[in-house]
Amino acid sequence: MDVTREFGLRNVSSHCSISEMDDYDLTKLLDKPRLNIKREKSFDERSLSELSIGLARGLDNFESSYSPGGRSGLDTPASSARNSFEPHPMVAEAWESLRRSLVYFRGQPVGTIAAYDHASEEVLNYDQVFVRDFVPSALAFLMNGEPDIVKNFLLKTLQLQGWEKRIDRFKLGEGAMPASFKVLHNSDRKTDTVVADFGESAIGRVAPVDSGFWWIILLRAYTKSTGDQTLAETPECQKGMRLILSLCLSEGFDTFPTLLCADGCSMIDRRMGIYGYPIEIQALFFMALRCSLAMLKHDTEGKEFVERIVKRLHALSYHMRSYFWIDFQQLNDIYRYKTEEYSHTAVNKFNVIPDSIPDWVFDFMPMRGGYFIGNVSPARMDFRWFALGNCIAILSSLATPEQSAAIMDLFEARWEELVGEMPLKISYPAIESHEWRIVTGCDPKNTRWSYHNGGSWPVLLWMLTAACIKTGRPQIARKAIELAESRLLKDSWPEYYDGKLGRYVGKQARKYQTWSIAGYLVAKMMLEDPSHSGMISLEEDRQMKPVLKRSSSWTC
Ligand code: GLC
């Protein structure tokens, strides 16, 4: 694939090399020449006048956002200033709360803390900057024409990737990105230092497989939004990408192109029975591969990766579209499967025993609609529906246009179950009783319809909105945003809601959870100006179009 196709013509001289930087000093970076904000061709939908406003806005914000000492904080968000109609009163409140969550390193913003919850007696690690949590914050800042914090974050986490990572006496892969980091301010010595967690402090000691993928996706969003290719082209960013990719493209004993994962390696960071090949990770993996393909240089080192990515994408999309996809027809086919088939002619390739299909899925499956199931491995299909994986499948074009439309049809057909009174269920349905005991290890935080076990997470609103825009169904997003607006501010931006309908503020939910705030802002801004969604969605790559449709691969 042609790299220049994605980012328009290259005109690159590397203004900013990370190696020129003091290892722990971001301030120097900001003395470098300002970015040249320019929008690309793919933003054609915008009128010229809008573009020039955007340009002026971007430059204004460069001046106002980084006043010495950092906290300029309270400038009017460009998104609401630009409205011809009155912005929702929540928008200004949300911006204020988002800015309050900013984390500074040597006077420069480098991220946002997970939750600003003073009432909570237990901070745990919610005072840290989580890589995955920062993504919606980053998108909000990019959409508001404030890209510098995103650049700082990308560079800071890149430095952290370079650390030697150990858990007890075991050394982690070089490319691993942290789940989170914290800035420690020493007021006596006037120094700032950073501590990072790659899984060695995390509950359950699990490494975040999603962090590296989000990092790549964010680098592409930054590049797409600013038109500044120089950051992605620095040898340091190129190396960072390659290191992440070598972790997931290495050859081993795998018979599937999907990525084998431990439980709790993503947003769902506790035992929830998602070990194996979770959809959440496969969709992010696919998206990160496609983003890398657009950003990797075709030099000696990059070229080898490009070739491996192309092959993997091909196999991965085939596998996912064929074996993870389920709709009424497919479910009926699986229900009638024969088992114990041997050899290449097998229809039931993974030897899934029809008796293992849970009862709920027969009622849940509408005649119109479908989704990517949670997991597929030998004799195991996890039929649960997961929000993030399905939305990212749409945004990355892992889903074919037909599949994307079917996922949206499912949202409409099963609105009560998946959205209810608060968007959006993280997974459906909840697991209970004996199954809950076995699968979660009796986790009291993940009881039925709470937290990761069928809880409702407002942060997912931005992904749903982006998916709605991509599939041309903005009215679905509008409905979801209205629901969020009726509760979020009043309830002080909870991390998650509980219950079958998502009616109750989550049992142990933090308040002022940053990604709930940022997720709302991003959803609002995208709906207001759909061209924003371009930074987080990828068009279909025609070369990857499957020859086979829907369930035919099972019968060929
Ligand atoms: C919880 C969530 C995780 C999130 C973190 C910080 O651990 O499960 O997804 O990143 O909190 O908000």
mmCIF file of C-alpha atoms in Angstrom, residues 85-304:
data_model
loop_
_atom_site.group_PDB
_atom_site.id
_atom_site.type_symbol
_atom_site.label_atom_id
_atom_site.label_comp_id
_atom_site.label_asym_id
_atom_site.label_seq_id
_atom_site.Cartn_x
_atom_site.Cartn_y
_atom_site.Cartn_z
ATOM 1 C CA PHE A 85 -26.637 27.326 18.202
ATOM 2 C CA GLU A 86 -26.261 27.453 21.970
ATOM 3 C CA PRO A 87 -23.934 24.689 23.109
ATOM 4 C CA HIS A 88 -25.217 22.334 25.755
ATOM 5 C CA PRO A 89 -24.316 23.736 29.191
ATOM 6 C CA MET A 90 -22.521 20.476 29.958
ATOM 7 C CA VAL A 91 -19.917 21.195 27.312
ATOM 8 C CA ALA A 92 -18.283 24.090 29.163
ATOM 9 C CA GLU A 93 -18.399 22.159 32.451
ATOM 10 C CA ALA A 94 -16.800 19.184 30.745
ATOM 11 C CA TRP A 95 -13.950 21.269 29.338
ATOM 12 C CA GLU A 96 -13.314 22.753 32.742
ATOM 13 C CA SER A 97 -13.159 19.315 34.345
ATOM 14 C CA LEU A 98 -11.001 17.957 31.552
ATOM 15 C CA ARG A 99 -8.480 20.754 31.977
ATOM 16 C CA ARG A 100 -8.451 20.229 35.716
ATOM 17 C CA SER A 101 -7.266 16.669 35.108
ATOM 18 C CA LEU A 102 -4.164 17.770 33.177
ATOM 19 C CA VAL A 103 -0.850 16.367 34.374
ATOM 20 C CA TYR A 104 2.277 18.468 33.959
ATOM 21 C CA PHE A 105 5.878 17.460 33.605
ATOM 22 C CA ARG A 106 8.329 20.332 34.002
ATOM 23 C CA GLY A 107 5.556 22.793 33.280
ATOM 24 C CA GLN A 108 4.298 21.065 30.156
ATOM 25 C CA PRO A 109 1.073 19.066 29.933
ATOM 26 C CA VAL A 110 1.797 15.401 29.202
ATOM 27 C CA GLY A 111 -1.516 13.709 29.896
ATOM 28 C CA THR A 112 -4.656 13.591 32.036
ATOM 29 C CA ILE A 113 -5.222 11.646 35.246
ATOM 30 C CA ALA A 114 -7.737 8.816 35.181
ATOM 31 C CA ALA A 115 -10.083 10.335 37.780
ATOM 32 C CA TYR A 116 -10.184 13.533 39.779
ATOM 33 C CA ASP A 117 -12.204 12.122 42.630
ATOM 34 C CA HIS A 118 -11.560 13.894 45.892
ATOM 35 C CA ALA A 119 -14.425 12.205 47.683
ATOM 36 C CA SER A 120 -12.961 8.793 47.133
ATOM 37 C CA GLU A 121 -10.899 7.598 50.056
ATOM 38 C CA GLU A 122 -9.024 5.075 47.962
ATOM 39 C CA VAL A 123 -7.034 6.612 45.143
ATOM 40 C CA LEU A 124 -5.428 3.333 44.036
ATOM 41 C CA ASN A 125 -3.897 4.174 40.657
ATOM 42 C CA TYR A 126 -6.617 6.533 39.448
ATOM 43 C CA ASP A 127 -4.216 9.451 39.951
ATOM 44 C CA GLN A 128 -2.091 8.133 37.093
ATOM 45 C CA VAL A 129 -2.112 8.887 33.379
ATOM 46 C CA PHE A 130 -3.400 5.732 31.686
ATOM 47 C CA VAL A 131 -2.476 5.303 28.040
ATOM 48 C CA ARG A 132 -5.909 3.989 27.034
ATOM 49 C CA ASP A 133 -7.731 6.580 29.143
ATOM 50 C CA PHE A 134 -5.799 9.413 27.557
ATOM 51 C CA VAL A 135 -7.013 8.547 24.040
ATOM 52 C CA PRO A 136 -10.383 10.365 24.280
ATOM 53 C CA SER A 137 -8.674 13.285 26.050
ATOM 54 C CA ALA A 138 -6.171 13.426 23.200
ATOM 55 C CA LEU A 139 -8.914 13.354 20.592
ATOM 56 C CA ALA A 140 -10.743 16.159 22.375
ATOM 57 C CA PHE A 141 -7.597 18.288 22.401
ATOM 58 C CA LEU A 142 -6.859 17.517 18.755
ATOM 59 C CA MET A 143 -10.399 18.378 17.736
ATOM 60 C CA ASN A 144 -10.103 21.604 19.676
ATOM 61 C CA GLY A 145 -6.907 22.523 17.846
ATOM 62 C CA GLU A 146 -4.551 21.829 20.784
ATOM 63 C CA PRO A 147 -2.190 19.150 19.516
ATOM 64 C CA ASP A 148 0.868 19.892 21.664
ATOM 65 C CA ILE A 149 -0.283 17.944 24.697
ATOM 66 C CA VAL A 150 -0.825 14.947 22.439
ATOM 67 C CA LYS A 151 2.660 15.286 21.020
ATOM 68 C CA ASN A 152 4.104 15.574 24.530
ATOM 69 C CA PHE A 153 2.222 12.477 25.603
ATOM 70 C CA LEU A 154 3.381 10.470 22.593
ATOM 71 C CA LEU A 155 6.988 11.417 23.262
ATOM 72 C CA LYS A 156 6.815 10.844 26.998
ATOM 73 C CA THR A 157 5.381 7.344 26.592
ATOM 74 C CA LEU A 158 7.932 6.626 23.891
ATOM 75 C CA GLN A 159 10.677 7.396 26.409
ATOM 76 C CA LEU A 160 9.018 5.046 28.871
ATOM 77 C CA GLN A 161 8.969 2.286 26.273
ATOM 78 C CA GLY A 162 12.750 2.507 26.306
ATOM 79 C CA TRP A 163 12.918 1.508 29.984
ATOM 80 C CA GLU A 164 13.993 -1.936 31.000
ATOM 81 C CA LYS A 165 10.833 -3.651 32.180
ATOM 82 C CA ARG A 166 10.890 -6.442 34.705
ATOM 83 C CA ILE A 167 8.391 -8.407 36.712
ATOM 84 C CA ASP A 168 10.302 -10.172 39.462
ATOM 85 C CA ARG A 169 13.198 -11.718 37.573
ATOM 86 C CA PHE A 170 11.497 -11.788 34.208
ATOM 87 C CA LYS A 171 12.213 -9.209 31.540
ATOM 88 C CA LEU A 172 9.333 -7.985 29.384
ATOM 89 C CA GLY A 173 9.515 -7.477 25.630
ATOM 90 C CA GLU A 174 11.302 -4.309 24.568
ATOM 91 C CA GLY A 175 8.280 -2.877 22.774
ATOM 92 C CA ALA A 176 5.846 -3.036 25.700
ATOM 93 C CA MET A 177 4.165 0.274 26.437
ATOM 94 C CA PRO A 178 3.051 1.147 29.965
ATOM 95 C CA ALA A 179 -0.520 0.854 31.172
ATOM 96 C CA SER A 180 -0.024 4.096 33.063
ATOM 97 C CA PHE A 181 2.503 6.551 34.433
ATOM 98 C CA LYS A 182 2.660 9.065 37.208
ATOM 99 C CA VAL A 183 4.580 12.325 37.557
ATOM 100 C CA LEU A 184 6.123 12.858 40.985
ATOM 101 C CA HIS A 185 6.758 16.502 41.884
ATOM 102 C CA ASN A 186 9.424 17.163 44.475
ATOM 103 C CA SER A 187 8.768 20.719 45.613
ATOM 104 C CA ASP A 188 11.914 20.942 47.770
ATOM 105 C CA ARG A 189 14.298 19.875 45.074
ATOM 106 C CA LYS A 190 12.099 21.295 42.345
ATOM 107 C CA THR A 191 12.305 18.167 40.255
ATOM 108 C CA ASP A 192 9.764 16.113 38.370
ATOM 109 C CA THR A 193 10.238 12.412 37.895
ATOM 110 C CA VAL A 194 8.116 9.771 36.229
ATOM 111 C CA VAL A 195 7.190 6.305 37.402
ATOM 112 C CA ALA A 196 5.513 3.907 35.015
ATOM 113 C CA ASP A 197 3.567 0.688 35.374
ATOM 114 C CA PHE A 198 3.957 -1.961 32.691
ATOM 115 C CA GLY A 199 1.960 -4.507 34.606
ATOM 116 C CA GLU A 200 4.444 -5.048 37.409
ATOM 117 C CA SER A 201 2.284 -3.077 39.873
ATOM 118 C CA ALA A 202 -1.083 -3.638 38.243
ATOM 119 C CA ILE A 203 -3.690 -5.723 40.007
ATOM 120 C CA GLY A 204 -3.213 -9.208 38.586
ATOM 121 C CA ARG A 205 0.228 -8.299 37.157
ATOM 122 C CA VAL A 206 -1.042 -8.299 33.608
ATOM 123 C CA ALA A 207 0.648 -6.335 30.835
ATOM 124 C CA PRO A 208 -1.582 -4.015 28.779
ATOM 125 C CA VAL A 209 -1.551 -5.389 25.247
ATOM 126 C CA ASP A 210 -3.774 -2.509 24.130
ATOM 127 C CA SER A 211 -1.386 0.303 25.164
ATOM 128 C CA GLY A 212 1.016 -0.094 22.247
ATOM 129 C CA PHE A 213 -1.875 -0.326 19.794
ATOM 130 C CA TRP A 214 -3.487 2.820 21.181
ATOM 131 C CA TRP A 215 -0.132 4.577 20.964
ATOM 132 C CA ILE A 216 0.128 3.813 17.239
ATOM 133 C CA ILE A 217 -3.521 4.737 16.639
ATOM 134 C CA LEU A 218 -3.005 8.030 18.458
ATOM 135 C CA LEU A 219 0.146 8.821 16.490
ATOM 136 C CA ARG A 220 -1.873 8.430 13.321
ATOM 137 C CA ALA A 221 -4.722 10.552 14.719
ATOM 138 C CA TYR A 222 -2.210 13.277 15.577
ATOM 139 C CA THR A 223 -0.677 13.094 12.105
ATOM 140 C CA LYS A 224 -4.013 13.088 10.365
ATOM 141 C CA SER A 225 -5.400 15.912 12.433
ATOM 142 C CA THR A 226 -2.415 18.266 12.276
ATOM 143 C CA GLY A 227 -0.959 17.340 8.912
ATOM 144 C CA ASP A 228 2.391 17.245 10.715
ATOM 145 C CA GLN A 229 4.168 14.143 9.493
ATOM 146 C CA THR A 230 7.492 15.025 11.010
ATOM 147 C CA LEU A 231 6.689 13.464 14.369
ATOM 148 C CA ALA A 232 5.731 10.055 12.950
ATOM 149 C CA GLU A 233 8.775 10.173 10.708
ATOM 150 C CA THR A 234 11.369 10.706 13.415
ATOM 151 C CA PRO A 235 13.654 7.693 13.776
ATOM 152 C CA GLU A 236 12.433 7.405 17.381
ATOM 153 C CA CYS A 237 8.749 7.085 16.464
ATOM 154 C CA GLN A 238 9.595 4.733 13.624
ATOM 155 C CA LYS A 239 11.563 2.584 16.042
ATOM 156 C CA GLY A 240 8.794 2.761 18.657
ATOM 157 C CA MET A 241 6.318 1.447 16.114
ATOM 158 C CA ARG A 242 8.641 -1.314 14.986
ATOM 159 C CA LEU A 243 9.229 -2.439 18.564
ATOM 160 C CA ILE A 244 5.493 -2.649 19.251
ATOM 161 C CA LEU A 245 4.973 -4.515 16.004
ATOM 162 C CA SER A 246 7.745 -7.017 16.628
ATOM 163 C CA LEU A 247 5.936 -8.076 19.787
ATOM 164 C CA CYS A 248 2.849 -9.074 17.868
ATOM 165 C CA LEU A 249 4.204 -10.123 14.483
ATOM 166 C CA SER A 250 6.742 -12.636 15.729
ATOM 167 C CA GLU A 251 6.348 -16.192 14.573
ATOM 168 C CA GLY A 252 5.623 -18.953 17.032
ATOM 169 C CA PHE A 253 3.340 -21.923 17.365
ATOM 170 C CA ASP A 254 0.251 -20.038 16.279
ATOM 171 C CA THR A 255 -2.142 -21.579 13.821
ATOM 172 C CA PHE A 256 -4.323 -18.445 13.746
ATOM 173 C CA PRO A 257 -3.437 -14.893 12.649
ATOM 174 C CA THR A 258 -5.173 -13.531 15.754
ATOM 175 C CA LEU A 259 -3.124 -12.507 18.792
ATOM 176 C CA LEU A 260 -3.047 -14.827 21.805
ATOM 177 C CA CYS A 261 -3.602 -12.887 25.038
ATOM 178 C CA ALA A 262 -3.811 -13.282 28.786
ATOM 179 C CA ASP A 263 -7.005 -12.367 30.625
ATOM 180 C CA GLY A 264 -7.254 -8.724 31.675
ATOM 181 C CA CYS A 265 -4.884 -7.358 29.033
ATOM 182 C CA SER A 266 -7.105 -4.512 27.794
ATOM 183 C CA MET A 267 -9.672 -2.029 29.059
ATOM 184 C CA ILE A 268 -11.132 -5.052 30.824
ATOM 185 C CA ASP A 269 -8.105 -5.371 33.067
ATOM 186 C CA ARG A 270 -9.304 -8.060 35.458
ATOM 187 C CA ARG A 271 -10.153 -11.697 34.996
ATOM 188 C CA MET A 272 -13.311 -11.804 32.898
ATOM 189 C CA GLY A 273 -12.788 -14.883 30.739
ATOM 190 C CA ILE A 274 -11.394 -12.916 27.825
ATOM 191 C CA TYR A 275 -8.103 -14.851 27.631
ATOM 192 C CA GLY A 276 -7.380 -16.392 24.255
ATOM 193 C CA TYR A 277 -8.224 -14.236 21.277
ATOM 194 C CA PRO A 278 -10.403 -11.411 22.626
ATOM 195 C CA ILE A 279 -12.224 -9.312 20.048
ATOM 196 C CA GLU A 280 -11.194 -6.134 21.891
ATOM 197 C CA ILE A 281 -7.531 -6.812 21.192
ATOM 198 C CA GLN A 282 -7.975 -8.265 17.709
ATOM 199 C CA ALA A 283 -9.822 -5.160 16.521
ATOM 200 C CA LEU A 284 -7.202 -2.827 18.021
ATOM 201 C CA PHE A 285 -4.442 -5.014 16.572
ATOM 202 C CA PHE A 286 -5.991 -4.737 13.130
ATOM 203 C CA MET A 287 -6.392 -0.980 13.435
ATOM 204 C CA ALA A 288 -2.834 -0.508 14.696
ATOM 205 C CA LEU A 289 -1.486 -2.589 11.810
ATOM 206 C CA ARG A 290 -3.337 -0.443 9.310
ATOM 207 C CA CYS A 291 -2.191 2.774 10.973
ATOM 208 C CA SER A 292 1.414 1.544 11.003
ATOM 209 C CA LEU A 293 1.217 0.675 7.349
ATOM 210 C CA ALA A 294 0.346 4.271 6.643
ATOM 211 C CA MET A 295 3.147 5.672 8.790
ATOM 212 C CA LEU A 296 6.092 3.298 8.443
ATOM 213 C CA LYS A 297 8.849 4.471 6.174
ATOM 214 C CA HIS A 298 9.812 2.153 3.378
ATOM 215 C CA ASP A 299 13.469 2.173 4.402
ATOM 216 C CA THR A 300 15.485 -0.979 4.991
ATOM 217 C CA GLU A 301 14.069 -1.671 8.443
ATOM 218 C CA GLY A 302 10.570 -0.428 7.736
ATOM 219 C CA LYS A 303 10.153 -2.356 4.516
ATOM 220 C CA GLU A 304 10.430 -5.720 6.193
#
